[in-house]
GROMACS .gro file of N, CA and C in nm:
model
  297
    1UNK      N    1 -23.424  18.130   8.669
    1UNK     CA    2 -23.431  18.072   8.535
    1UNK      C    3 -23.302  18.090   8.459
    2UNK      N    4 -23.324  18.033   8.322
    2UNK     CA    5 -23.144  18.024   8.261
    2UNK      C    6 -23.190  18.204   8.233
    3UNK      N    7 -23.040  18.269   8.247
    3UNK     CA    8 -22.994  18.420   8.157
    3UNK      C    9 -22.978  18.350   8.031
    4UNK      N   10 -22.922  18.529   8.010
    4UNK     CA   11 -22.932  18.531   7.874
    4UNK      C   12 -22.829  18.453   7.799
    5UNK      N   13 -22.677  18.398   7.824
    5UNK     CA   14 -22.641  18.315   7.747
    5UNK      C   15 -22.668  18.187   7.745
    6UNK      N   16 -22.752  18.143   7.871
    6UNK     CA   17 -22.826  17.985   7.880
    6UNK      C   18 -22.891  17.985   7.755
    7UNK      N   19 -23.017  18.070   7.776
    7UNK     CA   20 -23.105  18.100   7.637
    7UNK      C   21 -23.058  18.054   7.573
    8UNK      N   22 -22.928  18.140   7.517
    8UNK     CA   23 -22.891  18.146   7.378
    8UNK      C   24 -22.879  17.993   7.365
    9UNK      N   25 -22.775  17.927   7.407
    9UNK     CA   26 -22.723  17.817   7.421
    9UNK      C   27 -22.831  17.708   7.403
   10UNK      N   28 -22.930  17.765   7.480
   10UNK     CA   29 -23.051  17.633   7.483
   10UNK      C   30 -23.160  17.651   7.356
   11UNK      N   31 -23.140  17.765   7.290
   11UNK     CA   32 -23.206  17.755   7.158
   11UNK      C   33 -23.143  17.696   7.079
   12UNK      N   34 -23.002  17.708   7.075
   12UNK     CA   35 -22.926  17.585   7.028
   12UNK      C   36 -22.924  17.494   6.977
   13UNK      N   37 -22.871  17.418   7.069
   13UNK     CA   38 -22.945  17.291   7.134
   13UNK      C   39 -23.048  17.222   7.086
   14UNK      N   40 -23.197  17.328   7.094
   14UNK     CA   41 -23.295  17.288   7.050
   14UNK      C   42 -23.330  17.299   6.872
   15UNK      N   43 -23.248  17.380   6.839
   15UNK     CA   44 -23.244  17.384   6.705
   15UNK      C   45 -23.199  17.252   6.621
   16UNK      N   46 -23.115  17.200   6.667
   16UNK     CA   47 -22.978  17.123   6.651
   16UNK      C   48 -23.064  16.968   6.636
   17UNK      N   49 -23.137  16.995   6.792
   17UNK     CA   50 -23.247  16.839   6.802
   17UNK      C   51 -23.326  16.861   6.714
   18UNK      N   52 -23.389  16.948   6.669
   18UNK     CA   53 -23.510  16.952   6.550
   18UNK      C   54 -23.465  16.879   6.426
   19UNK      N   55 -23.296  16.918   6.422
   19UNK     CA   56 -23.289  16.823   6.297
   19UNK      C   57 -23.261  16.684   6.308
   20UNK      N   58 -23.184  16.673   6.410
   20UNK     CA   59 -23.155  16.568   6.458
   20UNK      C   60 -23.154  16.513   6.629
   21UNK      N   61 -23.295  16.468   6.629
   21UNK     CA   62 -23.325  16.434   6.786
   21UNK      C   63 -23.261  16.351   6.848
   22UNK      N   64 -23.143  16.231   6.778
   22UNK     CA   65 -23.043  16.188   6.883
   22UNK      C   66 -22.926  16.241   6.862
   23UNK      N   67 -22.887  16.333   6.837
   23UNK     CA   68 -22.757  16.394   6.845
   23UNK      C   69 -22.692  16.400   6.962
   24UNK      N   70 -22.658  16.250   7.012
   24UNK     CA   71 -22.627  16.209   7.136
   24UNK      C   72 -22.499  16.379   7.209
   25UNK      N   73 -22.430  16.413   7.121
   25UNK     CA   74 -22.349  16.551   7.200
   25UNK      C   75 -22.429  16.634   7.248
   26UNK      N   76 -22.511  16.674   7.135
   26UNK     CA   77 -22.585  16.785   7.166
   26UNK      C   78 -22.697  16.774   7.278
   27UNK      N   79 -22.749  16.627   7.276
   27UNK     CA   80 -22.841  16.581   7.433
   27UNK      C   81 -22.782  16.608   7.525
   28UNK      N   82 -22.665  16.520   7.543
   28UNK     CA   83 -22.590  16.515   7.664
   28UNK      C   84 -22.516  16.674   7.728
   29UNK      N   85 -22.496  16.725   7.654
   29UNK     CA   86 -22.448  16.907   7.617
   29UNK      C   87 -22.568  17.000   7.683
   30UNK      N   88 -22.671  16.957   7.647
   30UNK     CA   89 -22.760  17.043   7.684
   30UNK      C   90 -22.803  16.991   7.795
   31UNK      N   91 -22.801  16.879   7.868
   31UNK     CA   92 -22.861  16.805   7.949
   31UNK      C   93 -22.772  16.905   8.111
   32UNK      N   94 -22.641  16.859   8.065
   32UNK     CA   95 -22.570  16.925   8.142
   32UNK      C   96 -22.597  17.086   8.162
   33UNK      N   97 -22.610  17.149   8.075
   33UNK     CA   98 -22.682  17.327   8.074
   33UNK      C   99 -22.768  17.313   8.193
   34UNK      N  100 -22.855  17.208   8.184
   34UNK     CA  101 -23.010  17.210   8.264
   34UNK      C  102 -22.992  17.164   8.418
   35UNK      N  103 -22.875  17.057   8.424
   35UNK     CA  104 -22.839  16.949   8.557
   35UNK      C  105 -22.801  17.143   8.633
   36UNK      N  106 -22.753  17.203   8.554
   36UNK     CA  107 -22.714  17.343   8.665
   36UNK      C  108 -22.855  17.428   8.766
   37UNK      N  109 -22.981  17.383   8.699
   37UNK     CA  110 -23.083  17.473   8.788
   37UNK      C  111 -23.164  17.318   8.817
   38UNK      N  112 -23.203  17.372   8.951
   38UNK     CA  113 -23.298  17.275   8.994
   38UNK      C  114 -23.409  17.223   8.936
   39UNK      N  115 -23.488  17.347   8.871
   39UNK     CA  116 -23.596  17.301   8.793
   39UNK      C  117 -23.580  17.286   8.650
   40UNK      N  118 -23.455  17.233   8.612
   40UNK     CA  119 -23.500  17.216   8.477
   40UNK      C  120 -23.416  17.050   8.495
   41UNK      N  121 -23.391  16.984   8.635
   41UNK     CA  122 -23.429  16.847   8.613
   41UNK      C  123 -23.439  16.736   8.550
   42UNK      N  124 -23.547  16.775   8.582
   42UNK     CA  125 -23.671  16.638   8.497
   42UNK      C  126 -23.651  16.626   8.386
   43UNK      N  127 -23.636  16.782   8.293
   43UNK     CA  128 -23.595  16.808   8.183
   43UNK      C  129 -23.461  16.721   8.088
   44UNK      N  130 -23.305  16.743   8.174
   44UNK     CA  131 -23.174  16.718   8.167
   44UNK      C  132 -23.194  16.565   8.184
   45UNK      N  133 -23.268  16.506   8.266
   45UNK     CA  134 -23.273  16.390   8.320
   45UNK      C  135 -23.377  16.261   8.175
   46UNK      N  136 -23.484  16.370   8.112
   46UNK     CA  137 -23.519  16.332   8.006
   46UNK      C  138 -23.454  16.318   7.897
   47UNK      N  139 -23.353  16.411   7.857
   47UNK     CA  140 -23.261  16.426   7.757
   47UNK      C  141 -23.172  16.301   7.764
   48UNK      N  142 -23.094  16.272   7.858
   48UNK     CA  143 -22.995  16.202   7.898
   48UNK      C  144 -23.053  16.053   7.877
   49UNK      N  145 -23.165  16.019   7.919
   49UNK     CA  146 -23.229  15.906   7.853
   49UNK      C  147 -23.224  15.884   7.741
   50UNK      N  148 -23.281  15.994   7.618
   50UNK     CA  149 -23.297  15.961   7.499
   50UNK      C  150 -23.116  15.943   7.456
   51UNK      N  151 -23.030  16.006   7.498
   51UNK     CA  152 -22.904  16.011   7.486
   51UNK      C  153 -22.857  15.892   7.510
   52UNK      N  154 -22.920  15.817   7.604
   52UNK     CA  155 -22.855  15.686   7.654
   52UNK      C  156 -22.902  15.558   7.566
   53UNK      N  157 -23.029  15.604   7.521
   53UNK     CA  158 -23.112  15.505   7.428
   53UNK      C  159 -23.048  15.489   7.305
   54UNK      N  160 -22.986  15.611   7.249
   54UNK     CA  161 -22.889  15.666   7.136
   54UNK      C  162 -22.714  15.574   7.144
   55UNK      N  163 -22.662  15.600   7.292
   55UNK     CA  164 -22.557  15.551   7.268
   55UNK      C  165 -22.508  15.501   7.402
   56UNK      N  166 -22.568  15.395   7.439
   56UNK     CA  167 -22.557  15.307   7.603
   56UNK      C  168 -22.404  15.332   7.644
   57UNK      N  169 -22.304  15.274   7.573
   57UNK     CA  170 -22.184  15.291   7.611
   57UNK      C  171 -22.131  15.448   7.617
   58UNK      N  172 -22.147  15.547   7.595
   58UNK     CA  173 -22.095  15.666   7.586
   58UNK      C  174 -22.059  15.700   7.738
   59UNK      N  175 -21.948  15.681   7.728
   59UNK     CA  176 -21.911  15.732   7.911
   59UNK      C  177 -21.951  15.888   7.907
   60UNK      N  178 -21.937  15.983   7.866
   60UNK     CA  179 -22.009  16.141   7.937
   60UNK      C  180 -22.120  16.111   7.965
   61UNK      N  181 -22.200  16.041   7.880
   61UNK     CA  182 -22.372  16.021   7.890
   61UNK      C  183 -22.358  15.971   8.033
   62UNK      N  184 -22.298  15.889   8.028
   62UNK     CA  185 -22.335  15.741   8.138
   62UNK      C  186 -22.306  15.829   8.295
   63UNK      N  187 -22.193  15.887   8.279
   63UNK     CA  188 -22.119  15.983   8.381
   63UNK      C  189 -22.229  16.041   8.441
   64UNK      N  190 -22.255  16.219   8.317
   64UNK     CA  191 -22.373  16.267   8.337
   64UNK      C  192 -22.494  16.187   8.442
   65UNK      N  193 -22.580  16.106   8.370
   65UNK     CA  194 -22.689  16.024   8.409
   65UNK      C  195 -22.651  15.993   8.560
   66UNK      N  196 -22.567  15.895   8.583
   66UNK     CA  197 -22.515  15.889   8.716
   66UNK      C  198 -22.502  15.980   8.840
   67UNK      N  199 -22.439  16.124   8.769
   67UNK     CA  200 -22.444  16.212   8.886
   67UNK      C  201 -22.588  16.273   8.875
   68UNK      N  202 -22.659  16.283   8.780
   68UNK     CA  203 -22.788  16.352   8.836
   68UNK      C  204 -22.862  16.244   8.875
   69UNK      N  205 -22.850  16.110   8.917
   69UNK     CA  206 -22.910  16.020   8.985
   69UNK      C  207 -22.903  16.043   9.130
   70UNK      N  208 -22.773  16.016   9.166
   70UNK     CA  209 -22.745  16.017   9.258
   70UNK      C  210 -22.737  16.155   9.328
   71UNK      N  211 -22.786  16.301   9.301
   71UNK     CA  212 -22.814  16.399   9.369
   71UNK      C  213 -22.889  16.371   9.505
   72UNK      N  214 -22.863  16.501   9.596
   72UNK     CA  215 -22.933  16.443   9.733
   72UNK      C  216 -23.090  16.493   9.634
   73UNK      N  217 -23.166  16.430   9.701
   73UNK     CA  218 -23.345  16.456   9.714
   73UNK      C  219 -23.382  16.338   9.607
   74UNK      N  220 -23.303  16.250   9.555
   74UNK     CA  221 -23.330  16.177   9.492
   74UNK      C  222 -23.349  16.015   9.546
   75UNK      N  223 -23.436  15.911   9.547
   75UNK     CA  224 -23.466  15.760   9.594
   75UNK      C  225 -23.346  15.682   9.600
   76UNK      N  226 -23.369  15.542   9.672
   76UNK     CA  227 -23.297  15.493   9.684
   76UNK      C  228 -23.285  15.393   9.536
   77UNK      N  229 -23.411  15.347   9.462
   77UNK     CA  230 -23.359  15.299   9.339
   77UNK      C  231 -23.307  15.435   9.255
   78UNK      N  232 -23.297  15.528   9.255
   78UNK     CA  233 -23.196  15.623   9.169
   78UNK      C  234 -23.048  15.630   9.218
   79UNK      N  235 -23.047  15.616   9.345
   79UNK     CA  236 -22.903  15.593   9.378
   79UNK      C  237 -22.840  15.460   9.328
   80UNK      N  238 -22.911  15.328   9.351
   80UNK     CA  239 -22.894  15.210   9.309
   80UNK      C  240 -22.848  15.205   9.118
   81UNK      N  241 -22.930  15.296   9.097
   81UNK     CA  242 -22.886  15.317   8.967
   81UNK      C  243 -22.796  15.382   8.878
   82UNK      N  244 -22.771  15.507   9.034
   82UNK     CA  245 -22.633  15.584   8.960
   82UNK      C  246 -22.510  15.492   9.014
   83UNK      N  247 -22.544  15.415   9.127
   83UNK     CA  248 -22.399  15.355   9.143
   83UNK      C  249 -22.328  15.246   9.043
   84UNK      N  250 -22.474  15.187   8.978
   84UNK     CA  251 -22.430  15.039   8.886
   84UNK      C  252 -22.378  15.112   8.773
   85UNK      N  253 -22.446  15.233   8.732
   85UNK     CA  254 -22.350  15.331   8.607
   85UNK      C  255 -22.257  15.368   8.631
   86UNK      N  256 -22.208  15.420   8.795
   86UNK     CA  257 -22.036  15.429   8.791
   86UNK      C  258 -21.964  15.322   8.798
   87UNK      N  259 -22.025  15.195   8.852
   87UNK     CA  260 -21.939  15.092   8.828
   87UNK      C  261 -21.918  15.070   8.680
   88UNK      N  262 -22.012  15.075   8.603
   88UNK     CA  263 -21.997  15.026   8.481
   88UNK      C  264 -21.857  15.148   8.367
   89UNK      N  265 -21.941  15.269   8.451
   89UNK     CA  266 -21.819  15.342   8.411
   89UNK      C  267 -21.649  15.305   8.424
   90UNK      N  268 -21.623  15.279   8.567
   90UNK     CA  269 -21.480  15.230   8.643
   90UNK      C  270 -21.445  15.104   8.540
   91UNK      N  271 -21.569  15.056   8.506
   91UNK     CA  272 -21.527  14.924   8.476
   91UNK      C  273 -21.514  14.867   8.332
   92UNK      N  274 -21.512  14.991   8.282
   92UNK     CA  275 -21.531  15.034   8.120
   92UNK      C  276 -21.401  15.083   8.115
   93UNK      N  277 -21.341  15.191   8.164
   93UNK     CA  278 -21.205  15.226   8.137
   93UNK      C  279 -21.103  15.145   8.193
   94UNK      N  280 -21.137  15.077   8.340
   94UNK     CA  281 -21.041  14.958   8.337
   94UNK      C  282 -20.999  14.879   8.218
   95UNK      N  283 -21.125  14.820   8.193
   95UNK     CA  284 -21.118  14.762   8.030
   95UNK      C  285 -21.020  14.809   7.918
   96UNK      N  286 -21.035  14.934   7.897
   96UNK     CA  287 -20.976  14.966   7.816
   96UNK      C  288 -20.782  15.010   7.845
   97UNK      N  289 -20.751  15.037   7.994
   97UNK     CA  290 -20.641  15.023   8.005
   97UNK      C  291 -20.511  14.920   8.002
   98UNK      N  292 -20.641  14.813   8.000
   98UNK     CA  293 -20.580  14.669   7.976
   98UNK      C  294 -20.478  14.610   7.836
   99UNK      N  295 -20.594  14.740   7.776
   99UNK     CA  296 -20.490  14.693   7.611
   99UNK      C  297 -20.369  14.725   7.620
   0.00000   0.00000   0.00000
């Protein structure tokens, strides 16, 4: 389970969402805390949604989301789905190098 500075960190976090439940940093922030233990998942993987619902374009979000898609033990539509988010990623900062 998380130690003791996860805790801390993840009371946080959760404090932070109480006031404000899309605080797309603080989702994506904590999401990542959770992508570190196996079972808290589902959890990181929930967050990152509401994060994504919050702010579609945000490349960390999008990043994030992507690699915990594409983890091994995960389907083939989750892979399908982390790959169209790294394309979209690649294909987002291409974009922007253009200027």
């Amino acid at each position: 389970g998380l130690e003791g500075d996860d805790k801390g960190m993840r009371e946080g976090f959760e404090a932070v969402l109480r006031e404000d439940p899309n605080d797309v940093e603080a989702l994506n922030n904590f999401a990542s805390l959770l992508m570190e233990e196996e079972a808290t998942m589902g959890e990181a993987e929930a967050l990152l949604r509401r994060a994504l619902a919050a702010a579609p374009n945000c490349t960390e979000v999008v990043s994030n989301m992507a690699f915990l898609l594409s983890s091994p033990g995960r389907g083939k539509r989750d892979h399908a789905e982390a790959e169209a988010m790294f394309e979209r990623i690649l294909g987002s900062e291409e974009g922007e190098r253009d200027v």
